[in-house]
PDB file of C-alpha atoms in Angstrom:
ATOM      1  CA  ALA A   1     -34.373 -50.846  42.860  1.00  0.00           C
ATOM      2  CA  GLN A   2     -30.819 -50.211  43.872  1.00  0.00           C
ATOM      3  CA  ARG A   3     -29.499 -47.183  42.102  1.00  0.00           C
ATOM      4  CA  VAL A   4     -26.623 -44.738  42.149  1.00  0.00           C
ATOM      5  CA  THR A   5     -27.026 -41.211  40.872  1.00  0.00           C
ATOM      6  CA  GLN A   6     -24.170 -38.947  39.967  1.00  0.00           C
ATOM      7  CA  PRO A   7     -26.106 -35.902  38.817  1.00  0.00           C
ATOM      8  CA  GLU A   8     -23.238 -34.094  37.120  1.00  0.00           C
ATOM      9  CA  LYS A   9     -21.895 -35.609  33.946  1.00  0.00           C
ATOM     10  CA  LEU A  10     -19.222 -32.934  33.706  1.00  0.00           C
ATOM     11  CA  LEU A  11     -17.797 -30.678  36.371  1.00  0.00           C
ATOM     12  CA  SER A  12     -15.368 -27.932  35.477  1.00  0.00           C
ATOM     13  CA  VAL A  13     -13.481 -25.929  38.103  1.00  0.00           C
ATOM     14  CA  PHE A  14     -10.387 -23.773  38.280  1.00  0.00           C
ATOM     15  CA  LYS A  15      -7.209 -24.877  39.965  1.00  0.00           C
ATOM     16  CA  GLY A  16      -7.331 -24.087  43.658  1.00  0.00           C
ATOM     17  CA  ALA A  17     -11.117 -24.020  43.822  1.00  0.00           C
ATOM     18  CA  PRO A  18     -13.050 -26.427  46.033  1.00  0.00           C
ATOM     19  CA  VAL A  19     -14.659 -29.346  44.300  1.00  0.00           C
ATOM     20  CA  GLU A  20     -17.550 -31.588  45.258  1.00  0.00           C
ATOM     21  CA  LEU A  21     -18.640 -34.563  43.180  1.00  0.00           C
ATOM     22  CA  LYS A  22     -22.089 -35.666  44.176  1.00  0.00           C
ATOM     23  CA  CYS A  23     -23.271 -39.211  44.664  1.00  0.00           C
ATOM     24  CA  ASN A  24     -26.679 -40.303  45.891  1.00  0.00           C
ATOM     25  CA  TYR A  25     -27.732 -43.873  46.296  1.00  0.00           C
ATOM     26  CA  SER A  26     -30.880 -45.793  46.893  1.00  0.00           C
ATOM     27  CA  TYR A  27     -30.038 -49.019  48.539  1.00  0.00           C
ATOM     28  CA  SER A  28     -31.589 -51.448  50.937  1.00  0.00           C
ATOM     29  CA  GLY A  29     -29.380 -52.178  53.871  1.00  0.00           C
ATOM     30  CA  SER A  30     -26.072 -50.627  54.810  1.00  0.00           C
ATOM     31  CA  PRO A  31     -23.871 -50.233  51.773  1.00  0.00           C
ATOM     32  CA  GLU A  32     -20.135 -50.271  51.519  1.00  0.00           C
ATOM     33  CA  LEU A  33     -19.287 -47.256  49.409  1.00  0.00           C
ATOM     34  CA  PHE A  34     -16.336 -46.553  47.171  1.00  0.00           C
ATOM     35  CA  TRP A  35     -15.068 -43.895  44.857  1.00  0.00           C
ATOM     36  CA  TYR A  36     -13.113 -45.092  41.837  1.00  0.00           C
ATOM     37  CA  VAL A  37     -11.143 -42.870  39.493  1.00  0.00           C
ATOM     38  CA  GLN A  38      -9.989 -43.254  35.914  1.00  0.00           C
ATOM     39  CA  TYR A  39      -7.220 -40.926  34.762  1.00  0.00           C
ATOM     40  CA  SER A  40      -6.632 -40.440  31.062  1.00  0.00           C
ATOM     41  CA  ARG A  41      -5.228 -43.609  29.451  1.00  0.00           C
ATOM     42  CA  GLN A  42      -5.085 -45.400  32.776  1.00  0.00           C
ATOM     43  CA  ARG A  43      -7.189 -48.157  34.180  1.00  0.00           C
ATOM     44  CA  LEU A  44     -10.015 -47.688  36.635  1.00  0.00           C
ATOM     45  CA  GLN A  45      -8.670 -47.730  40.183  1.00  0.00           C
ATOM     46  CA  LEU A  46      -9.896 -47.362  43.711  1.00  0.00           C
ATOM     47  CA  LEU A  47      -9.647 -43.847  45.144  1.00  0.00           C
ATOM     48  CA  LEU A  48     -11.130 -44.332  48.560  1.00  0.00           C
ATOM     49  CA  ARG A  49     -13.645 -46.333  50.562  1.00  0.00           C
ATOM     50  CA  HIS A  50     -15.945 -44.918  53.182  1.00  0.00           C
ATOM     51  CA  ILE A  51     -15.219 -47.518  55.816  1.00  0.00           C
ATOM     52  CA  SER A  52     -11.573 -46.474  55.984  1.00  0.00           C
ATOM     53  CA  ARG A  53     -12.449 -42.837  56.674  1.00  0.00           C
ATOM     54  CA  GLU A  54      -9.287 -41.926  54.841  1.00  0.00           C
ATOM     55  CA  SER A  55      -8.138 -38.962  52.812  1.00  0.00           C
ATOM     56  CA  ILE A  56      -6.500 -39.862  49.527  1.00  0.00           C
ATOM     57  CA  LYS A  57      -4.823 -37.211  47.361  1.00  0.00           C
ATOM     58  CA  GLY A  58      -6.668 -34.634  49.440  1.00  0.00           C
ATOM     59  CA  PHE A  59     -10.070 -36.155  48.704  1.00  0.00           C
ATOM     60  CA  THR A  60     -12.522 -37.149  51.410  1.00  0.00           C
ATOM     61  CA  ALA A  61     -16.005 -38.592  51.275  1.00  0.00           C
ATOM     62  CA  ASP A  62     -18.527 -38.814  54.074  1.00  0.00           C
ATOM     63  CA  LEU A  63     -21.399 -41.215  54.125  1.00  0.00           C
ATOM     64  CA  ASN A  64     -24.608 -39.421  55.026  1.00  0.00           C
ATOM     65  CA  LYS A  65     -27.180 -42.101  55.688  1.00  0.00           C
ATOM     66  CA  GLY A  66     -29.942 -39.562  56.254  1.00  0.00           C
ATOM     67  CA  GLU A  67     -29.450 -38.034  52.832  1.00  0.00           C
ATOM     68  CA  THR A  68     -28.222 -41.312  51.316  1.00  0.00           C
ATOM     69  CA  SER A  69     -25.266 -39.472  49.883  1.00  0.00           C
ATOM     70  CA  PHE A  70     -21.554 -40.092  49.567  1.00  0.00           C
ATOM     71  CA  HIS A  71     -20.192 -36.911  48.056  1.00  0.00           C
ATOM     72  CA  LEU A  72     -16.507 -36.639  47.201  1.00  0.00           C
ATOM     73  CA  LYS A  73     -14.808 -33.416  48.250  1.00  0.00           C
ATOM     74  CA  LYS A  74     -11.488 -31.698  47.928  1.00  0.00           C
ATOM     75  CA  PRO A  75     -10.826 -28.198  49.250  1.00  0.00           C
ATOM     76  CA  PHE A  76      -8.299 -27.168  46.585  1.00  0.00           C
ATOM     77  CA  ALA A  77      -8.477 -28.849  43.199  1.00  0.00           C
ATOM     78  CA  GLN A  78      -5.286 -29.568  41.239  1.00  0.00           C
ATOM     79  CA  GLU A  79      -4.903 -30.016  37.483  1.00  0.00           C
ATOM     80  CA  GLU A  80      -3.834 -33.616  38.008  1.00  0.00           C
ATOM     81  CA  ASP A  81      -7.236 -34.320  39.564  1.00  0.00           C
ATOM     82  CA  SER A  82      -8.804 -34.122  36.109  1.00  0.00           C
ATOM     83  CA  ALA A  83     -10.295 -37.568  35.538  1.00  0.00           C
ATOM     84  CA  MET A  84     -13.474 -39.590  35.455  1.00  0.00           C
ATOM     85  CA  TYR A  85     -14.886 -40.371  38.895  1.00  0.00           C
ATOM     86  CA  TYR A  86     -17.291 -43.192  39.676  1.00  0.00           C
ATOM     87  CA  CYS A  87     -19.298 -43.741  42.824  1.00  0.00           C
ATOM     88  CA  ALA A  88     -20.066 -47.363  43.640  1.00  0.00           C
ATOM     89  CA  PRO A  89     -21.926 -48.937  46.527  1.00  0.00           C
ATOM     90  CA  LEU A  90     -21.145 -52.555  47.101  1.00  0.00           C
ATOM     91  CA  ASN A  91     -23.840 -55.078  47.668  1.00  0.00           C
ATOM     92  CA  ALA A  92     -21.819 -57.128  50.086  1.00  0.00           C
ATOM     93  CA  GLY A  93     -24.360 -59.803  50.621  1.00  0.00           C
ATOM     94  CA  ASN A  94     -24.742 -62.802  48.395  1.00  0.00           C
ATOM     95  CA  ASN A  95     -24.834 -60.635  45.319  1.00  0.00           C
ATOM     96  CA  ARG A  96     -21.426 -59.058  45.777  1.00  0.00           C
ATOM     97  CA  LYS A  97     -21.673 -56.609  42.939  1.00  0.00           C
ATOM     98  CA  LEU A  98     -20.723 -53.020  42.644  1.00  0.00           C
ATOM     99  CA  ILE A  99     -23.568 -50.815  41.476  1.00  0.00           C
ATOM    100  CA  TRP A 100     -22.045 -48.010  39.506  1.00  0.00           C
ATOM    101  CA  GLY A 101     -23.033 -44.463  38.858  1.00  0.00           C
ATOM    102  CA  LEU A 102     -22.599 -43.092  35.351  1.00  0.00           C
ATOM    103  CA  GLY A 103     -19.559 -41.164  36.423  1.00  0.00           C
ATOM    104  CA  THR A 104     -18.590 -37.506  36.592  1.00  0.00           C
ATOM    105  CA  SER A 105     -15.871 -36.106  34.414  1.00  0.00           C
ATOM    106  CA  LEU A 106     -13.877 -33.573  36.408  1.00  0.00           C
ATOM    107  CA  ALA A 107     -11.901 -30.967  34.497  1.00  0.00           C
ATOM    108  CA  VAL A 108      -9.584 -28.758  36.524  1.00  0.00           C
ATOM    109  CA  ASN A 109      -8.533 -25.739  34.511  1.00  0.00           C
ATOM    110  CA  PRO A 110      -5.320 -23.788  35.096  1.00  0.00           C
TER     111      PRO A 110
ATOM    112  CA  GLU B   1       3.521 -57.819  40.268  1.00  0.00           C
ATOM    113  CA  ALA B   2       1.480 -58.041  37.085  1.00  0.00           C
ATOM    114  CA  GLY B   3      -1.937 -56.437  37.149  1.00  0.00           C
ATOM    115  CA  VAL B   4      -5.125 -57.723  35.626  1.00  0.00           C
ATOM    116  CA  THR B   5      -4.539 -58.473  31.972  1.00  0.00           C
ATOM    117  CA  GLN B   6      -7.154 -58.696  29.277  1.00  0.00           C
ATOM    118  CA  SER B   7      -6.931 -59.917  25.708  1.00  0.00           C
ATOM    119  CA  PRO B   8      -7.378 -58.986  23.026  1.00  0.00           C
ATOM    120  CA  THR B   9      -7.136 -55.231  23.348  1.00  0.00           C
ATOM    121  CA  HIS B  10      -9.407 -54.686  20.389  1.00  0.00           C
ATOM    122  CA  LEU B  11     -11.829 -57.042  18.698  1.00  0.00           C
ATOM    123  CA  ILE B  12     -13.902 -56.445  15.595  1.00  0.00           C
ATOM    124  CA  LYS B  13     -16.716 -58.837  14.788  1.00  0.00           C
ATOM    125  CA  THR B  14     -19.696 -58.869  12.481  1.00  0.00           C
ATOM    126  CA  ARG B  15     -23.270 -59.101  13.647  1.00  0.00           C
ATOM    127  CA  GLY B  16     -24.295 -62.657  14.481  1.00  0.00           C
ATOM    128  CA  GLN B  17     -20.782 -63.864  15.221  1.00  0.00           C
ATOM    129  CA  GLN B  18     -19.422 -64.930  18.589  1.00  0.00           C
ATOM    130  CA  ALA B  19     -16.794 -63.084  20.604  1.00  0.00           C
ATOM    131  CA  THR B  20     -14.503 -64.488  23.287  1.00  0.00           C
ATOM    132  CA  LEU B  21     -12.759 -62.158  25.694  1.00  0.00           C
ATOM    133  CA  ARG B  22     -10.134 -63.297  28.161  1.00  0.00           C
ATOM    134  CA  CYS B  23      -9.006 -62.088  31.560  1.00  0.00           C
ATOM    135  CA  SER B  24      -6.114 -63.063  33.796  1.00  0.00           C
ATOM    136  CA  PRO B  25      -6.540 -61.888  37.387  1.00  0.00           C
ATOM    137  CA  ILE B  26      -3.826 -60.772  39.728  1.00  0.00           C
ATOM    138  CA  SER B  27      -2.007 -63.750  41.175  1.00  0.00           C
ATOM    139  CA  GLY B  28      -3.803 -64.976  44.265  1.00  0.00           C
ATOM    140  CA  HIS B  29      -7.112 -63.334  43.404  1.00  0.00           C
ATOM    141  CA  THR B  30      -9.992 -65.774  43.224  1.00  0.00           C
ATOM    142  CA  SER B  31     -12.839 -63.433  42.284  1.00  0.00           C
ATOM    143  CA  VAL B  32     -13.264 -62.115  38.759  1.00  0.00           C
ATOM    144  CA  TYR B  33     -15.857 -59.587  37.665  1.00  0.00           C
ATOM    145  CA  TRP B  34     -16.925 -58.553  34.181  1.00  0.00           C
ATOM    146  CA  TYR B  35     -18.402 -55.166  33.310  1.00  0.00           C
ATOM    147  CA  GLN B  36     -19.679 -53.579  30.129  1.00  0.00           C
ATOM    148  CA  GLN B  37     -18.924 -49.913  29.576  1.00  0.00           C
ATOM    149  CA  ALA B  38     -21.033 -48.729  26.702  1.00  0.00           C
ATOM    150  CA  LEU B  39     -20.923 -45.152  25.523  1.00  0.00           C
ATOM    151  CA  GLY B  40     -23.218 -43.006  27.616  1.00  0.00           C
ATOM    152  CA  LEU B  41     -24.340 -45.874  29.811  1.00  0.00           C
ATOM    153  CA  GLY B  42     -21.553 -46.099  32.348  1.00  0.00           C
ATOM    154  CA  LEU B  43     -20.435 -49.339  33.903  1.00  0.00           C
ATOM    155  CA  GLN B  44     -22.885 -52.220  33.867  1.00  0.00           C
ATOM    156  CA  PHE B  45     -22.236 -55.305  35.951  1.00  0.00           C
ATOM    157  CA  LEU B  46     -22.191 -58.457  33.852  1.00  0.00           C
ATOM    158  CA  LEU B  47     -20.864 -61.428  35.792  1.00  0.00           C
ATOM    159  CA  TRP B  48     -19.053 -62.407  38.952  1.00  0.00           C
ATOM    160  CA  TYR B  49     -17.019 -65.611  39.274  1.00  0.00           C
ATOM    161  CA  ASP B  50     -15.460 -66.901  42.416  1.00  0.00           C
ATOM    162  CA  GLU B  51     -13.633 -70.177  42.930  1.00  0.00           C
ATOM    163  CA  GLY B  52     -14.673 -71.391  39.514  1.00  0.00           C
ATOM    164  CA  GLU B  53     -18.380 -70.789  39.903  1.00  0.00           C
ATOM    165  CA  GLU B  54     -20.710 -68.114  38.624  1.00  0.00           C
ATOM    166  CA  ARG B  55     -21.941 -66.304  41.716  1.00  0.00           C
ATOM    167  CA  ASN B  56     -24.078 -63.600  40.201  1.00  0.00           C
ATOM    168  CA  ARG B  57     -24.982 -62.011  36.900  1.00  0.00           C
ATOM    169  CA  GLY B  58     -26.372 -58.671  35.891  1.00  0.00           C
ATOM    170  CA  ASN B  59     -29.361 -57.902  33.706  1.00  0.00           C
ATOM    171  CA  PHE B  60     -27.979 -59.235  30.460  1.00  0.00           C
ATOM    172  CA  PRO B  61     -29.444 -61.862  28.120  1.00  0.00           C
ATOM    173  CA  PRO B  62     -28.213 -65.464  28.250  1.00  0.00           C
ATOM    174  CA  ARG B  63     -26.078 -64.991  25.146  1.00  0.00           C
ATOM    175  CA  PHE B  64     -23.635 -63.319  27.525  1.00  0.00           C
ATOM    176  CA  SER B  65     -21.902 -66.128  29.354  1.00  0.00           C
ATOM    177  CA  GLY B  66     -18.541 -67.064  30.663  1.00  0.00           C
ATOM    178  CA  ARG B  67     -16.511 -69.296  32.843  1.00  0.00           C
ATOM    179  CA  GLN B  68     -13.644 -69.314  35.280  1.00  0.00           C
ATOM    180  CA  PHE B  69     -10.835 -71.802  34.941  1.00  0.00           C
ATOM    181  CA  PRO B  70      -8.978 -73.644  37.729  1.00  0.00           C
ATOM    182  CA  ASN B  71      -6.187 -71.066  37.534  1.00  0.00           C
ATOM    183  CA  TYR B  72      -8.860 -68.358  38.129  1.00  0.00           C
ATOM    184  CA  SER B  73      -8.535 -66.833  34.688  1.00  0.00           C
ATOM    185  CA  SER B  74     -11.824 -66.169  33.009  1.00  0.00           C
ATOM    186  CA  GLU B  75     -13.517 -65.993  29.646  1.00  0.00           C
ATOM    187  CA  LEU B  76     -16.490 -63.919  28.598  1.00  0.00           C
ATOM    188  CA  ASN B  77     -18.417 -65.213  25.611  1.00  0.00           C
ATOM    189  CA  VAL B  78     -20.940 -63.184  23.695  1.00  0.00           C
ATOM    190  CA  ASN B  79     -23.006 -65.136  21.180  1.00  0.00           C
ATOM    191  CA  ALA B  80     -25.123 -63.840  18.330  1.00  0.00           C
ATOM    192  CA  LEU B  81     -23.474 -60.448  18.479  1.00  0.00           C
ATOM    193  CA  GLU B  82     -25.632 -57.382  18.022  1.00  0.00           C
ATOM    194  CA  LEU B  83     -24.535 -53.886  17.094  1.00  0.00           C
ATOM    195  CA  GLU B  84     -25.375 -52.607  20.560  1.00  0.00           C
ATOM    196  CA  ASP B  85     -22.888 -55.033  22.090  1.00  0.00           C
ATOM    197  CA  SER B  86     -20.161 -52.673  20.925  1.00  0.00           C
ATOM    198  CA  ALA B  87     -18.530 -51.449  24.120  1.00  0.00           C
ATOM    199  CA  LEU B  88     -15.485 -51.586  26.334  1.00  0.00           C
ATOM    200  CA  TYR B  89     -15.528 -54.764  28.424  1.00  0.00           C
ATOM    201  CA  LEU B  90     -13.683 -54.485  31.692  1.00  0.00           C
ATOM    202  CA  CYS B  91     -12.497 -57.295  33.876  1.00  0.00           C
ATOM    203  CA  ALA B  92     -11.633 -56.848  37.535  1.00  0.00           C
ATOM    204  CA  SER B  93     -10.302 -59.187  40.175  1.00  0.00           C
ATOM    205  CA  SER B  94     -10.232 -59.136  43.940  1.00  0.00           C
ATOM    206  CA  LEU B  95      -8.490 -61.086  46.629  1.00  0.00           C
ATOM    207  CA  TRP B  96     -11.665 -62.644  47.956  1.00  0.00           C
ATOM    208  CA  ALA B  97     -15.327 -61.957  47.783  1.00  0.00           C
ATOM    209  CA  GLY B  98     -15.588 -60.505  51.228  1.00  0.00           C
ATOM    210  CA  MET B  99     -16.779 -57.109  52.286  1.00  0.00           C
ATOM    211  CA  ASN B 100     -14.769 -54.026  51.550  1.00  0.00           C
ATOM    212  CA  THR B 101     -12.430 -55.770  49.147  1.00  0.00           C
ATOM    213  CA  GLU B 102     -10.822 -53.614  46.516  1.00  0.00           C
ATOM    214  CA  ALA B 103     -11.310 -54.600  42.899  1.00  0.00           C
ATOM    215  CA  PHE B 104      -8.404 -54.161  40.485  1.00  0.00           C
ATOM    216  CA  PHE B 105      -9.264 -53.485  36.875  1.00  0.00           C
ATOM    217  CA  GLY B 106      -7.747 -54.459  33.571  1.00  0.00           C
ATOM    218  CA  GLN B 107      -7.368 -52.094  30.642  1.00  0.00           C
ATOM    219  CA  GLY B 108     -10.352 -53.577  28.899  1.00  0.00           C
ATOM    220  CA  THR B 109     -11.209 -55.113  25.555  1.00  0.00           C
ATOM    221  CA  ARG B 110     -12.807 -52.812  23.007  1.00  0.00           C
ATOM    222  CA  LEU B 111     -15.386 -54.852  21.120  1.00  0.00           C
ATOM    223  CA  THR B 112     -16.755 -53.396  17.911  1.00  0.00           C
ATOM    224  CA  VAL B 113     -19.630 -55.107  16.151  1.00  0.00           C
ATOM    225  CA  VAL B 114     -20.169 -54.104  12.539  1.00  0.00           C
TER     226      VAL B 114
END
């Protein structure tokens, strides 16, 4: 079965510390992978997608097909990074549905 | 440009009743997705509509249904409400149902079943 695992429900770091939010997936085929973020009182929004190989707000994510992982990393966390983060592989075939992880709540402390 | 809008913001129903939730996608978006976000369960895919047709549904019973109108807005109907249907229901829209297309989310409708 297709599944996304975000093992940490809550991750707490200090400002300036590196942060890594883990995402592992089990998926048949080559997935399109995304990270979405939900800041307090805001709607869920796209943070980055693996195919773009981009860095958004200092965050990067590398797809590791061998480990079936798509961890989100930032070298120096900021307080404004505190939010809920969701990993989502897209089944881009006929199903066209995002398969969501349960999310990781990141708290960046001053 | 207006984002995805959902109505109502909050909805309180009693067990056994029916609930209707509405979603207006971003102008020009033809795909609409519905998700259920129950406490502790994360986001669960419910339904995907594109060009007026249901393209896929998640693992939910048939009492969860919906439709997409010619203007691409959408309705989610939940019949015979149960207490465990209480959740935040999110709607998202995208430009087209192709690969690597970003989904834009609404603020959600908080459904409470008592």
